[in-house]
JSON list of C-alpha atoms in Angstrom, two decimals:
[
{"chain": "A", "resi": 89, "resn": "MET", "atom": "CA", "xyz": [113.82, 79.60, 112.97]},
{"chain": "A", "resi": 90, "resn": "LYS", "atom": "CA", "xyz": [110.32, 81.09, 112.98]},
{"chain": "A", "resi": 91, "resn": "GLN", "atom": "CA", "xyz": [108.47, 81.17, 109.65]},
{"chain": "A", "resi": 92, "resn": "TYR", "atom": "CA", "xyz": [105.16, 82.77, 108.73]},
{"chain": "A", "resi": 93, "resn": "ILE", "atom": "CA", "xyz": [103.09, 82.24, 105.59]},
{"chain": "A", "resi": 94, "resn": "VAL", "atom": "CA", "xyz": [101.02, 85.28, 104.67]},
{"chain": "A", "resi": 95, "resn": "ASP", "atom": "CA", "xyz": [98.59, 85.81, 101.81]},
{"chain": "A", "resi": 96, "resn": "ALA", "atom": "CA", "xyz": [99.27, 89.30, 100.41]},
{"chain": "A", "resi": 97, "resn": "PHE", "atom": "CA", "xyz": [96.99, 91.67, 98.48]},
{"chain": "A", "resi": 98, "resn": "THR", "atom": "CA", "xyz": [93.89, 90.07, 99.93]},
{"chain": "A", "resi": 99, "resn": "LYS", "atom": "CA", "xyz": [91.76, 90.04, 103.09]},
{"chain": "A", "resi": 100, "resn": "GLU", "atom": "CA", "xyz": [90.99, 86.32, 102.73]},
{"chain": "A", "resi": 101, "resn": "VAL", "atom": "CA", "xyz": [93.17, 83.23, 103.03]},
{"chain": "A", "resi": 102, "resn": "PHE", "atom": "CA", "xyz": [93.57, 81.15, 99.85]},
{"chain": "A", "resi": 103, "resn": "LYS", "atom": "CA", "xyz": [93.48, 84.33, 97.78]},
{"chain": "A", "resi": 104, "resn": "GLY", "atom": "CA", "xyz": [96.14, 86.89, 96.90]},
{"chain": "A", "resi": 105, "resn": "ASN", "atom": "CA", "xyz": [99.75, 85.73, 96.74]},
{"chain": "A", "resi": 106, "resn": "PRO", "atom": "CA", "xyz": [101.27, 83.58, 99.51]},
{"chain": "A", "resi": 107, "resn": "ALA", "atom": "CA", "xyz": [104.80, 84.34, 100.72]},
{"chain": "A", "resi": 108, "resn": "ALA", "atom": "CA", "xyz": [106.89, 82.70, 103.40]},
{"chain": "A", "resi": 109, "resn": "ILE", "atom": "CA", "xyz": [108.64, 85.08, 105.82]},
{"chain": "A", "resi": 110, "resn": "CYS", "atom": "CA", "xyz": [111.63, 83.91, 107.85]},
{"chain": "A", "resi": 111, "resn": "LEU", "atom": "CA", "xyz": [113.22, 85.95, 110.65]},
{"chain": "A", "resi": 112, "resn": "LEU", "atom": "CA", "xyz": [116.96, 85.37, 111.11]},
{"chain": "A", "resi": 113, "resn": "ASP", "atom": "CA", "xyz": [119.41, 86.52, 113.77]},
{"chain": "A", "resi": 114, "resn": "THR", "atom": "CA", "xyz": [122.14, 86.66, 111.13]},
{"chain": "A", "resi": 115, "resn": "TRP", "atom": "CA", "xyz": [122.47, 85.70, 107.49]},
{"chain": "A", "resi": 116, "resn": "LEU", "atom": "CA", "xyz": [122.74, 82.03, 106.58]},
{"chain": "A", "resi": 117, "resn": "PRO", "atom": "CA", "xyz": [124.63, 80.92, 103.44]},
{"chain": "A", "resi": 118, "resn": "ASP", "atom": "CA", "xyz": [122.81, 81.77, 100.20]},
{"chain": "A", "resi": 119, "resn": "GLU", "atom": "CA", "xyz": [122.63, 78.05, 99.37]},
{"chain": "A", "resi": 120, "resn": "THR", "atom": "CA", "xyz": [120.65, 77.47, 102.58]},
{"chain": "A", "resi": 121, "resn": "LEU", "atom": "CA", "xyz": [118.30, 80.37, 101.89]},
{"chain": "A", "resi": 122, "resn": "GLN", "atom": "CA", "xyz": [117.63, 79.03, 98.39]},
{"chain": "A", "resi": 123, "resn": "ALA", "atom": "CA", "xyz": [117.08, 75.51, 99.75]},
{"chain": "A", "resi": 124, "resn": "ILE", "atom": "CA", "xyz": [114.46, 76.85, 102.18]},
{"chain": "A", "resi": 125, "resn": "ALA", "atom": "CA", "xyz": [112.71, 78.66, 99.31]},
{"chain": "A", "resi": 126, "resn": "LEU", "atom": "CA", "xyz": [112.65, 75.46, 97.26]},
{"chain": "A", "resi": 127, "resn": "GLU", "atom": "CA", "xyz": [111.35, 73.49, 100.24]},
{"chain": "A", "resi": 128, "resn": "ASN", "atom": "CA", "xyz": [108.50, 75.99, 100.68]},
{"chain": "A", "resi": 129, "resn": "ASN", "atom": "CA", "xyz": [107.68, 75.78, 96.95]},
{"chain": "A", "resi": 130, "resn": "LEU", "atom": "CA", "xyz": [106.05, 79.22, 96.96]},
{"chain": "A", "resi": 131, "resn": "SER", "atom": "CA", "xyz": [106.76, 81.95, 94.43]},
{"chain": "A", "resi": 132, "resn": "GLU", "atom": "CA", "xyz": [108.74, 83.85, 97.11]},
{"chain": "A", "resi": 133, "resn": "THR", "atom": "CA", "xyz": [110.38, 83.25, 100.45]},
{"chain": "A", "resi": 134, "resn": "ALA", "atom": "CA", "xyz": [111.63, 86.42, 102.15]},
{"chain": "A", "resi": 135, "resn": "PHE", "atom": "CA", "xyz": [114.30, 86.64, 104.83]},
{"chain": "A", "resi": 136, "resn": "LEU", "atom": "CA", "xyz": [114.66, 89.41, 107.42]},
{"chain": "A", "resi": 137, "resn": "VAL", "atom": "CA", "xyz": [117.60, 90.42, 109.60]},
{"chain": "A", "resi": 138, "resn": "LYS", "atom": "CA", "xyz": [117.35, 93.35, 112.04]},
{"chain": "A", "resi": 139, "resn": "ALA", "atom": "CA", "xyz": [119.48, 96.34, 111.05]},
{"chain": "A", "resi": 140, "resn": "ASP", "atom": "CA", "xyz": [120.48, 99.59, 112.78]},
{"chain": "A", "resi": 141, "resn": "GLU", "atom": "CA", "xyz": [117.59, 101.23, 110.91]},
{"chain": "A", "resi": 142, "resn": "GLY", "atom": "CA", "xyz": [114.77, 98.84, 110.15]},
{"chain": "A", "resi": 143, "resn": "TYR", "atom": "CA", "xyz": [115.48, 95.46, 108.57]},
{"chain": "A", "resi": 144, "resn": "GLN", "atom": "CA", "xyz": [117.55, 93.95, 105.80]},
{"chain": "A", "resi": 145, "resn": "LEU", "atom": "CA", "xyz": [115.22, 92.13, 103.42]},
{"chain": "A", "resi": 146, "resn": "ARG", "atom": "CA", "xyz": [116.04, 89.59, 100.70]},
{"chain": "A", "resi": 147, "resn": "TRP", "atom": "CA", "xyz": [113.71, 87.67, 98.39]},
{"chain": "A", "resi": 148, "resn": "PHE", "atom": "CA", "xyz": [114.28, 84.18, 96.97]},
{"chain": "A", "resi": 149, "resn": "SER", "atom": "CA", "xyz": [112.10, 82.75, 94.20]},
{"chain": "A", "resi": 150, "resn": "LEU", "atom": "CA", "xyz": [112.16, 79.14, 93.04]},
{"chain": "A", "resi": 151, "resn": "GLY", "atom": "CA", "xyz": [114.65, 80.25, 90.40]},
{"chain": "A", "resi": 152, "resn": "GLY", "atom": "CA", "xyz": [117.01, 82.25, 92.61]},
{"chain": "A", "resi": 153, "resn": "GLU", "atom": "CA", "xyz": [117.31, 85.57, 94.42]},
{"chain": "A", "resi": 154, "resn": "ILE", "atom": "CA", "xyz": [115.52, 88.52, 92.80]},
{"chain": "A", "resi": 155, "resn": "ASP", "atom": "CA", "xyz": [115.94, 92.28, 93.01]},
{"chain": "A", "resi": 156, "resn": "LEU", "atom": "CA", "xyz": [112.37, 93.28, 93.92]},
{"chain": "A", "resi": 157, "resn": "CYS", "atom": "CA", "xyz": [109.23, 91.56, 95.20]},
{"chain": "A", "resi": 158, "resn": "GLY", "atom": "CA", "xyz": [106.07, 93.39, 96.21]},
{"chain": "A", "resi": 159, "resn": "HIS", "atom": "CA", "xyz": [103.90, 90.73, 97.78]},
{"chain": "A", "resi": 160, "resn": "ALA", "atom": "CA", "xyz": [106.64, 89.30, 99.98]},
{"chain": "A", "resi": 161, "resn": "THR", "atom": "CA", "xyz": [107.49, 92.84, 101.16]},
{"chain": "A", "resi": 162, "resn": "MET", "atom": "CA", "xyz": [103.88, 93.33, 102.16]},
{"chain": "A", "resi": 163, "resn": "ALA", "atom": "CA", "xyz": [103.86, 89.93, 103.86]},
{"chain": "A", "resi": 164, "resn": "ALA", "atom": "CA", "xyz": [107.04, 90.84, 105.77]},
{"chain": "A", "resi": 165, "resn": "ALA", "atom": "CA", "xyz": [105.48, 94.11, 106.91]},
{"chain": "A", "resi": 166, "resn": "TYR", "atom": "CA", "xyz": [102.37, 92.24, 108.05]},
{"chain": "A", "resi": 167, "resn": "VAL", "atom": "CA", "xyz": [104.47, 89.87, 110.18]},
{"chain": "A", "resi": 168, "resn": "LEU", "atom": "CA", "xyz": [106.50, 92.64, 111.79]},
{"chain": "A", "resi": 169, "resn": "VAL", "atom": "CA", "xyz": [103.50, 94.85, 112.58]},
{"chain": "A", "resi": 170, "resn": "ASN", "atom": "CA", "xyz": [101.45, 92.00, 114.01]},
{"chain": "A", "resi": 171, "resn": "PHE", "atom": "CA", "xyz": [104.15, 90.15, 115.95]},
{"chain": "A", "resi": 172, "resn": "TYR", "atom": "CA", "xyz": [107.29, 92.26, 116.48]},
{"chain": "A", "resi": 173, "resn": "GLU", "atom": "CA", "xyz": [106.92, 96.01, 115.99]},
{"chain": "A", "resi": 174, "resn": "SER", "atom": "CA", "xyz": [104.57, 98.68, 117.33]},
{"chain": "A", "resi": 175, "resn": "SER", "atom": "CA", "xyz": [105.50, 101.28, 114.70]},
{"chain": "A", "resi": 176, "resn": "ASP", "atom": "CA", "xyz": [103.20, 102.14, 111.82]},
{"chain": "A", "resi": 177, "resn": "GLU", "atom": "CA", "xyz": [106.22, 102.78, 109.58]},
{"chain": "A", "resi": 178, "resn": "LEU", "atom": "CA", "xyz": [108.86, 100.23, 108.62]},
{"chain": "A", "resi": 179, "resn": "ILE", "atom": "CA", "xyz": [112.08, 100.53, 106.64]},
{"chain": "A", "resi": 180, "resn": "PHE", "atom": "CA", "xyz": [113.54, 97.70, 104.57]},
{"chain": "A", "resi": 181, "resn": "HIS", "atom": "CA", "xyz": [117.03, 97.72, 103.06]},
{"chain": "A", "resi": 182, "resn": "THR", "atom": "CA", "xyz": [117.01, 95.71, 99.83]},
{"chain": "A", "resi": 183, "resn": "MET", "atom": "CA", "xyz": [118.74, 95.13, 96.50]},
{"chain": "A", "resi": 184, "resn": "SER", "atom": "CA", "xyz": [116.41, 97.84, 95.13]},
{"chain": "A", "resi": 185, "resn": "GLY", "atom": "CA", "xyz": [117.33, 100.37, 97.79]},
{"chain": "A", "resi": 186, "resn": "LYS", "atom": "CA", "xyz": [115.40, 101.53, 100.83]},
{"chain": "A", "resi": 187, "resn": "LEU", "atom": "CA", "xyz": [111.70, 100.64, 100.83]},
{"chain": "A", "resi": 188, "resn": "THR", "atom": "CA", "xyz": [109.35, 102.40, 103.26]},
{"chain": "A", "resi": 189, "resn": "VAL", "atom": "CA", "xyz": [106.11, 100.77, 104.39]},
{"chain": "A", "resi": 190, "resn": "THR", "atom": "CA", "xyz": [103.30, 102.57, 106.21]},
{"chain": "A", "resi": 191, "resn": "HIS", "atom": "CA", "xyz": [100.43, 100.82, 107.98]},
{"chain": "A", "resi": 192, "resn": "GLN", "atom": "CA", "xyz": [97.02, 102.20, 108.77]},
{"chain": "A", "resi": 193, "resn": "ALA", "atom": "CA", "xyz": [93.75, 100.41, 109.60]},
{"chain": "A", "resi": 194, "resn": "GLY", "atom": "CA", "xyz": [95.06, 97.07, 108.37]},
{"chain": "A", "resi": 195, "resn": "ARG", "atom": "CA", "xyz": [96.22, 98.42, 105.01]},
{"chain": "A", "resi": 196, "resn": "PHE", "atom": "CA", "xyz": [99.89, 98.51, 104.03]},
{"chain": "A", "resi": 197, "resn": "GLU", "atom": "CA", "xyz": [101.37, 100.97, 101.54]},
{"chain": "A", "resi": 198, "resn": "ILE", "atom": "CA", "xyz": [104.86, 100.42, 100.14]},
{"chain": "A", "resi": 199, "resn": "SER", "atom": "CA", "xyz": [106.96, 102.92, 98.19]},
{"chain": "A", "resi": 200, "resn": "PHE", "atom": "CA", "xyz": [108.75, 101.11, 95.34]},
{"chain": "A", "resi": 201, "resn": "PRO", "atom": "CA", "xyz": [110.98, 102.36, 92.53]},
{"chain": "A", "resi": 202, "resn": "SER", "atom": "CA", "xyz": [109.09, 102.71, 89.23]},
{"chain": "A", "resi": 203, "resn": "PHE", "atom": "CA", "xyz": [110.46, 100.84, 86.23]},
{"chain": "A", "resi": 204, "resn": "ALA", "atom": "CA", "xyz": [111.14, 103.00, 83.19]},
{"chain": "A", "resi": 205, "resn": "LEU", "atom": "CA", "xyz": [109.30, 101.63, 80.16]},
{"chain": "A", "resi": 206, "resn": "GLN", "atom": "CA", "xyz": [110.51, 101.69, 76.59]},
{"chain": "A", "resi": 207, "resn": "GLU", "atom": "CA", "xyz": [108.11, 100.82, 73.79]},
{"chain": "A", "resi": 208, "resn": "VAL", "atom": "CA", "xyz": [109.31, 97.84, 71.77]},
{"chain": "A", "resi": 209, "resn": "PRO", "atom": "CA", "xyz": [108.08, 96.32, 68.48]},
{"chain": "A", "resi": 210, "resn": "ILE", "atom": "CA", "xyz": [105.44, 93.60, 68.67]},
{"chain": "A", "resi": 211, "resn": "THR", "atom": "CA", "xyz": [106.94, 90.36, 67.41]},
{"chain": "A", "resi": 212, "resn": "GLU", "atom": "CA", "xyz": [105.51, 87.09, 66.18]},
{"chain": "A", "resi": 213, "resn": "GLU", "atom": "CA", "xyz": [107.30, 85.47, 69.12]},
{"chain": "A", "resi": 214, "resn": "MET", "atom": "CA", "xyz": [105.15, 87.53, 71.52]},
{"chain": "A", "resi": 215, "resn": "VAL", "atom": "CA", "xyz": [102.00, 86.52, 69.65]},
{"chain": "A", "resi": 216, "resn": "ALA", "atom": "CA", "xyz": [102.96, 82.85, 69.78]},
{"chain": "A", "resi": 217, "resn": "ALA", "atom": "CA", "xyz": [103.83, 83.06, 73.48]},
{"chain": "A", "resi": 218, "resn": "ILE", "atom": "CA", "xyz": [100.45, 84.45, 74.64]},
{"chain": "A", "resi": 219, "resn": "GLY", "atom": "CA", "xyz": [98.18, 83.35, 71.79]},
{"chain": "A", "resi": 220, "resn": "CYS", "atom": "CA", "xyz": [97.02, 86.82, 70.74]},
{"chain": "A", "resi": 221, "resn": "ARG", "atom": "CA", "xyz": [98.46, 90.03, 69.32]},
{"chain": "A", "resi": 222, "resn": "PRO", "atom": "CA", "xyz": [99.16, 92.81, 71.83]},
{"chain": "A", "resi": 223, "resn": "VAL", "atom": "CA", "xyz": [98.09, 96.37, 71.06]},
{"chain": "A", "resi": 224, "resn": "THR", "atom": "CA", "xyz": [101.46, 97.66, 72.30]},
{"chain": "A", "resi": 225, "resn": "ALA", "atom": "CA", "xyz": [104.46, 96.26, 74.18]},
{"chain": "A", "resi": 226, "resn": "TYR", "atom": "CA", "xyz": [106.97, 97.84, 76.58]},
{"chain": "A", "resi": 227, "resn": "LEU", "atom": "CA", "xyz": [110.18, 96.68, 78.20]},
{"chain": "A", "resi": 228, "resn": "GLY", "atom": "CA", "xyz": [111.44, 97.59, 81.66]},
{"chain": "A", "resi": 229, "resn": "ARG", "atom": "CA", "xyz": [112.92, 94.93, 83.89]},
{"chain": "A", "resi": 230, "resn": "ASP", "atom": "CA", "xyz": [109.99, 92.86, 82.59]},
{"chain": "A", "resi": 231, "resn": "LEU", "atom": "CA", "xyz": [108.06, 92.68, 79.32]},
{"chain": "A", "resi": 232, "resn": "LEU", "atom": "CA", "xyz": [104.63, 94.35, 79.42]},
{"chain": "A", "resi": 233, "resn": "CYS", "atom": "CA", "xyz": [102.09, 93.46, 76.73]},
{"chain": "A", "resi": 234, "resn": "VAL", "atom": "CA", "xyz": [98.95, 95.60, 76.53]},
{"chain": "A", "resi": 235, "resn": "LEU", "atom": "CA", "xyz": [95.88, 93.76, 75.22]},
{"chain": "A", "resi": 236, "resn": "ASP", "atom": "CA", "xyz": [92.65, 95.14, 73.80]},
{"chain": "A", "resi": 237, "resn": "SER", "atom": "CA", "xyz": [90.28, 93.92, 76.54]},
{"chain": "A", "resi": 238, "resn": "ALA", "atom": "CA", "xyz": [90.07, 92.46, 80.01]},
{"chain": "A", "resi": 239, "resn": "GLN", "atom": "CA", "xyz": [88.48, 89.37, 78.48]},
{"chain": "A", "resi": 240, "resn": "ALA", "atom": "CA", "xyz": [91.59, 88.88, 76.35]},
{"chain": "A", "resi": 241, "resn": "VAL", "atom": "CA", "xyz": [93.79, 88.99, 79.49]},
{"chain": "A", "resi": 242, "resn": "VAL", "atom": "CA", "xyz": [91.68, 86.32, 81.20]},
{"chain": "A", "resi": 243, "resn": "ALA", "atom": "CA", "xyz": [91.66, 84.18, 78.05]},
{"chain": "A", "resi": 244, "resn": "VAL", "atom": "CA", "xyz": [95.46, 84.06, 77.61]},
{"chain": "A", "resi": 245, "resn": "VAL", "atom": "CA", "xyz": [96.78, 80.50, 77.47]},
{"chain": "A", "resi": 246, "resn": "PRO", "atom": "CA", "xyz": [100.52, 80.99, 77.84]},
{"chain": "A", "resi": 247, "resn": "SER", "atom": "CA", "xyz": [103.28, 78.93, 76.30]},
{"chain": "A", "resi": 248, "resn": "GLN", "atom": "CA", "xyz": [105.83, 78.80, 79.10]},
{"chain": "A", "resi": 249, "resn": "GLU", "atom": "CA", "xyz": [108.57, 77.59, 76.76]},
{"chain": "A", "resi": 250, "resn": "LYS", "atom": "CA", "xyz": [108.01, 80.50, 74.35]},
{"chain": "A", "resi": 251, "resn": "ILE", "atom": "CA", "xyz": [107.66, 83.10, 77.13]},
{"chain": "A", "resi": 252, "resn": "GLU", "atom": "CA", "xyz": [111.01, 81.98, 78.52]},
{"chain": "A", "resi": 253, "resn": "LYS", "atom": "CA", "xyz": [112.65, 83.03, 75.25]},
{"chain": "A", "resi": 254, "resn": "LEU", "atom": "CA", "xyz": [111.22, 86.57, 75.28]},
{"chain": "A", "resi": 255, "resn": "ALA", "atom": "CA", "xyz": [113.03, 89.65, 76.60]},
{"chain": "A", "resi": 256, "resn": "GLY", "atom": "CA", "xyz": [112.49, 90.66, 80.22]},
{"chain": "A", "resi": 257, "resn": "LEU", "atom": "CA", "xyz": [112.57, 88.74, 83.49]},
{"chain": "A", "resi": 258, "resn": "LEU", "atom": "CA", "xyz": [108.78, 88.34, 83.75]},
{"chain": "A", "resi": 259, "resn": "LEU", "atom": "CA", "xyz": [105.94, 88.77, 81.27]},
{"chain": "A", "resi": 260, "resn": "HIS", "atom": "CA", "xyz": [102.83, 90.78, 82.17]},
{"chain": "A", "resi": 261, "resn": "VAL", "atom": "CA", "xyz": [99.67, 91.07, 80.11]},
{"chain": "A", "resi": 262, "resn": "THR", "atom": "CA", "xyz": [97.30, 93.91, 80.99]},
{"chain": "A", "resi": 263, "resn": "ALA", "atom": "CA", "xyz": [94.21, 95.71, 79.72]},
{"chain": "A", "resi": 264, "resn": "LYS", "atom": "CA", "xyz": [91.82, 98.45, 80.75]},
{"chain": "A", "resi": 265, "resn": "ASP", "atom": "CA", "xyz": [88.82, 97.28, 82.77]},
{"chain": "A", "resi": 266, "resn": "ASN", "atom": "CA", "xyz": [85.33, 98.49, 83.64]},
{"chain": "A", "resi": 267, "resn": "GLN", "atom": "CA", "xyz": [85.22, 97.49, 87.33]},
{"chain": "A", "resi": 268, "resn": "TYR", "atom": "CA", "xyz": [88.89, 98.25, 88.09]},
{"chain": "A", "resi": 269, "resn": "THR", "atom": "CA", "xyz": [91.27, 100.61, 86.33]},
{"chain": "A", "resi": 270, "resn": "CYS", "atom": "CA", "xyz": [93.10, 97.65, 84.82]},
{"chain": "A", "resi": 271, "resn": "VAL", "atom": "CA", "xyz": [93.51, 93.89, 85.01]},
{"chain": "A", "resi": 272, "resn": "SER", "atom": "CA", "xyz": [96.64, 91.85, 84.51]},
{"chain": "A", "resi": 273, "resn": "ARG", "atom": "CA", "xyz": [98.29, 88.44, 84.66]},
{"chain": "A", "resi": 274, "resn": "THR", "atom": "CA", "xyz": [101.96, 87.58, 85.24]},
{"chain": "A", "resi": 275, "resn": "PHE", "atom": "CA", "xyz": [104.05, 84.68, 83.93]},
{"chain": "A", "resi": 276, "resn": "ALA", "atom": "CA", "xyz": [107.56, 83.92, 85.16]},
{"chain": "A", "resi": 277, "resn": "PRO", "atom": "CA", "xyz": [109.02, 80.71, 83.68]},
{"chain": "A", "resi": 278, "resn": "LYS", "atom": "CA", "xyz": [112.56, 82.14, 84.01]},
{"chain": "A", "resi": 279, "resn": "LEU", "atom": "CA", "xyz": [112.00, 81.93, 87.79]},
{"chain": "A", "resi": 280, "resn": "ASN", "atom": "CA", "xyz": [110.35, 78.49, 87.57]},
{"chain": "A", "resi": 281, "resn": "ILE", "atom": "CA", "xyz": [106.94, 80.09, 88.24]},
{"chain": "A", "resi": 282, "resn": "ALA", "atom": "CA", "xyz": [104.27, 79.39, 85.65]},
{"chain": "A", "resi": 283, "resn": "GLU", "atom": "CA", "xyz": [101.90, 82.16, 86.82]},
{"chain": "A", "resi": 284, "resn": "ASP", "atom": "CA", "xyz": [102.45, 84.49, 89.75]},
{"chain": "A", "resi": 285, "resn": "PRO", "atom": "CA", "xyz": [99.12, 84.96, 91.58]},
{"chain": "A", "resi": 286, "resn": "VAL", "atom": "CA", "xyz": [99.65, 88.67, 92.37]},
{"chain": "A", "resi": 287, "resn": "CYS", "atom": "CA", "xyz": [102.85, 90.41, 91.34]},
{"chain": "A", "resi": 288, "resn": "GLY", "atom": "CA", "xyz": [103.81, 93.59, 93.19]},
{"chain": "A", "resi": 289, "resn": "SER", "atom": "CA", "xyz": [107.00, 94.30, 91.24]},
{"chain": "A", "resi": 290, "resn": "GLY", "atom": "CA", "xyz": [105.06, 93.78, 88.01]},
{"chain": "A", "resi": 291, "resn": "HIS", "atom": "CA", "xyz": [102.78, 96.61, 89.04]},
{"chain": "A", "resi": 292, "resn": "CYS", "atom": "CA", "xyz": [105.81, 98.87, 89.21]},
{"chain": "A", "resi": 293, "resn": "HIS", "atom": "CA", "xyz": [105.50, 98.53, 85.42]},
{"chain": "A", "resi": 294, "resn": "ILE", "atom": "CA", "xyz": [101.70, 98.30, 85.13]},
{"chain": "A", "resi": 295, "resn": "VAL", "atom": "CA", "xyz": [100.76, 101.25, 87.37]},
{"chain": "A", "resi": 296, "resn": "PRO", "atom": "CA", "xyz": [103.19, 103.69, 85.66]},
{"chain": "A", "resi": 297, "resn": "TYR", "atom": "CA", "xyz": [101.91, 102.60, 82.24]},
{"chain": "A", "resi": 298, "resn": "TRP", "atom": "CA", "xyz": [98.22, 103.11, 83.01]},
{"chain": "A", "resi": 299, "resn": "ALA", "atom": "CA", "xyz": [98.83, 106.27, 85.05]},
{"chain": "A", "resi": 300, "resn": "GLN", "atom": "CA", "xyz": [100.49, 107.89, 82.04]},
{"chain": "A", "resi": 301, "resn": "GLU", "atom": "CA", "xyz": [98.09, 106.38, 79.51]},
{"chain": "A", "resi": 302, "resn": "LEU", "atom": "CA", "xyz": [94.97, 107.49, 81.41]},
{"chain": "A", "resi": 303, "resn": "GLN", "atom": "CA", "xyz": [96.45, 110.70, 82.87]},
{"chain": "A", "resi": 304, "resn": "THR", "atom": "CA", "xyz": [95.69, 109.75, 86.47]},
{"chain": "A", "resi": 305, "resn": "ASN", "atom": "CA", "xyz": [97.95, 109.04, 89.41]},
{"chain": "A", "resi": 306, "resn": "GLU", "atom": "CA", "xyz": [95.53, 106.68, 91.18]},
{"chain": "A", "resi": 307, "resn": "ILE", "atom": "CA", "xyz": [95.16, 103.14, 89.85]},
{"chain": "A", "resi": 308, "resn": "THR", "atom": "CA", "xyz": [93.07, 100.27, 91.21]},
{"chain": "A", "resi": 309, "resn": "ALA", "atom": "CA", "xyz": [94.44, 97.09, 89.71]},
{"chain": "A", "resi": 310, "resn": "TYR", "atom": "CA", "xyz": [93.11, 93.53, 89.74]},
{"chain": "A", "resi": 311, "resn": "GLN", "atom": "CA", "xyz": [95.37, 90.55, 89.10]},
{"chain": "A", "resi": 312, "resn": "ALA", "atom": "CA", "xyz": [93.16, 88.08, 87.28]},
{"chain": "A", "resi": 313, "resn": "SER", "atom": "CA", "xyz": [94.88, 84.87, 88.37]},
{"chain": "A", "resi": 314, "resn": "THR", "atom": "CA", "xyz": [92.99, 81.90, 89.80]},
{"chain": "A", "resi": 315, "resn": "ARG", "atom": "CA", "xyz": [93.57, 83.26, 93.33]},
{"chain": "A", "resi": 316, "resn": "GLY", "atom": "CA", "xyz": [93.09, 86.93, 92.40]},
{"chain": "A", "resi": 317, "resn": "GLY", "atom": "CA", "xyz": [94.20, 90.04, 94.25]},
{"chain": "A", "resi": 318, "resn": "ILE", "atom": "CA", "xyz": [93.63, 93.81, 94.42]},
{"chain": "A", "resi": 319, "resn": "LEU", "atom": "CA", "xyz": [96.37, 96.46, 94.43]},
{"chain": "A", "resi": 320, "resn": "TYR", "atom": "CA", "xyz": [95.86, 100.18, 95.03]},
{"chain": "A", "resi": 321, "resn": "GLY", "atom": "CA", "xyz": [98.54, 102.05, 93.12]},
{"chain": "A", "resi": 322, "resn": "THR", "atom": "CA", "xyz": [99.71, 105.66, 93.29]},
{"chain": "A", "resi": 323, "resn": "TYR", "atom": "CA", "xyz": [102.12, 106.83, 90.60]},
{"chain": "A", "resi": 324, "resn": "ALA", "atom": "CA", "xyz": [104.67, 109.48, 91.62]},
{"chain": "A", "resi": 325, "resn": "GLY", "atom": "CA", "xyz": [107.18, 109.49, 88.80]},
{"chain": "A", "resi": 326, "resn": "GLU", "atom": "CA", "xyz": [110.31, 107.70, 90.00]},
{"chain": "A", "resi": 327, "resn": "ARG", "atom": "CA", "xyz": [108.31, 106.00, 92.77]},
{"chain": "A", "resi": 328, "resn": "THR", "atom": "CA", "xyz": [105.21, 103.83, 92.63]},
{"chain": "A", "resi": 329, "resn": "LYS", "atom": "CA", "xyz": [103.25, 103.26, 95.83]},
{"chain": "A", "resi": 330, "resn": "LEU", "atom": "CA", "xyz": [101.35, 99.99, 96.12]},
{"chain": "A", "resi": 331, "resn": "ALA", "atom": "CA", "xyz": [98.80, 99.45, 98.87]},
{"chain": "A", "resi": 332, "resn": "GLY", "atom": "CA", "xyz": [96.73, 96.49, 99.91]},
{"chain": "A", "resi": 333, "resn": "TYR", "atom": "CA", "xyz": [95.80, 94.06, 102.65]},
{"chain": "A", "resi": 334, "resn": "ALA", "atom": "CA", "xyz": [97.28, 90.81, 103.92]},
{"chain": "A", "resi": 335, "resn": "THR", "atom": "CA", "xyz": [96.20, 87.91, 106.09]},
{"chain": "A", "resi": 336, "resn": "LEU", "atom": "CA", "xyz": [97.99, 85.19, 108.03]},
{"chain": "A", "resi": 337, "resn": "PHE", "atom": "CA", "xyz": [97.76, 81.58, 106.87]},
{"chain": "A", "resi": 338, "resn": "ALA", "atom": "CA", "xyz": [100.31, 79.72, 109.05]},
{"chain": "A", "resi": 339, "resn": "ILE", "atom": "CA", "xyz": [103.11, 79.95, 111.60]},
{"chain": "A", "resi": 340, "resn": "ALA", "atom": "CA", "xyz": [105.82, 77.30, 111.71]},
{"chain": "A", "resi": 341, "resn": "GLU", "atom": "CA", "xyz": [109.23, 76.41, 113.12]},
{"chain": "A", "resi": 342, "resn": "ILE", "atom": "CA", "xyz": [112.03, 75.47, 110.71]},
{"chain": "A", "resi": 343, "resn": "PHE", "atom": "CA", "xyz": [114.62, 72.94, 111.89]},
{"chain": "A", "resi": 344, "resn": "ILE", "atom": "CA", "xyz": [117.92, 72.89, 110.00]}
]
């Protein structure tokens, strides 16, 4: 089995978010797919199988299969465009429906479903989990905590144990920024991931929030993890488009 490791939402290796991409002739048992993801020890391993229209795409984190992953989708598109397909448009069939990816001048843009956000009360448990009091908090698939400054986002020292007890699959902290539209960080202890370097699905919460808050459809977002990454977001109501770059780190053969 051929496997590629691609750094997504970056033009440089060792930055962005690495994902492993495996191309299959047919689906292996879920237990095998999860074992491969654990062996890779990356936040996501994605698996592709050719379909009548495009590809079937599934994502496995260290904590199990998930319904949506942005950076591994971009990494999968990078692999297909550079090694298998000549088309500048790709279609993926996923747990979150059909995802369309366009490619132009090295940049990939993916159309994702937006997560609807509901404002929720700020609790002492949230404060204890991130070490500061959010300005506001919202719940979609994930919990989104809005902080008062970009410096506060960078300074967060998370309690993984306390975050795991909060509502939502992942926890995102975000704030308005001077250089970019917004900055954020993502924590995912429920998926056995302390901090996700650059979270695409998280920005299907973050981009809609800031687009509505700032009354603009175009968002340039920076994920302020140690690796860092830049996402170019376009909010279109029920859909959020995320664009960015990717770069190849490694190609391997898996023997099982």
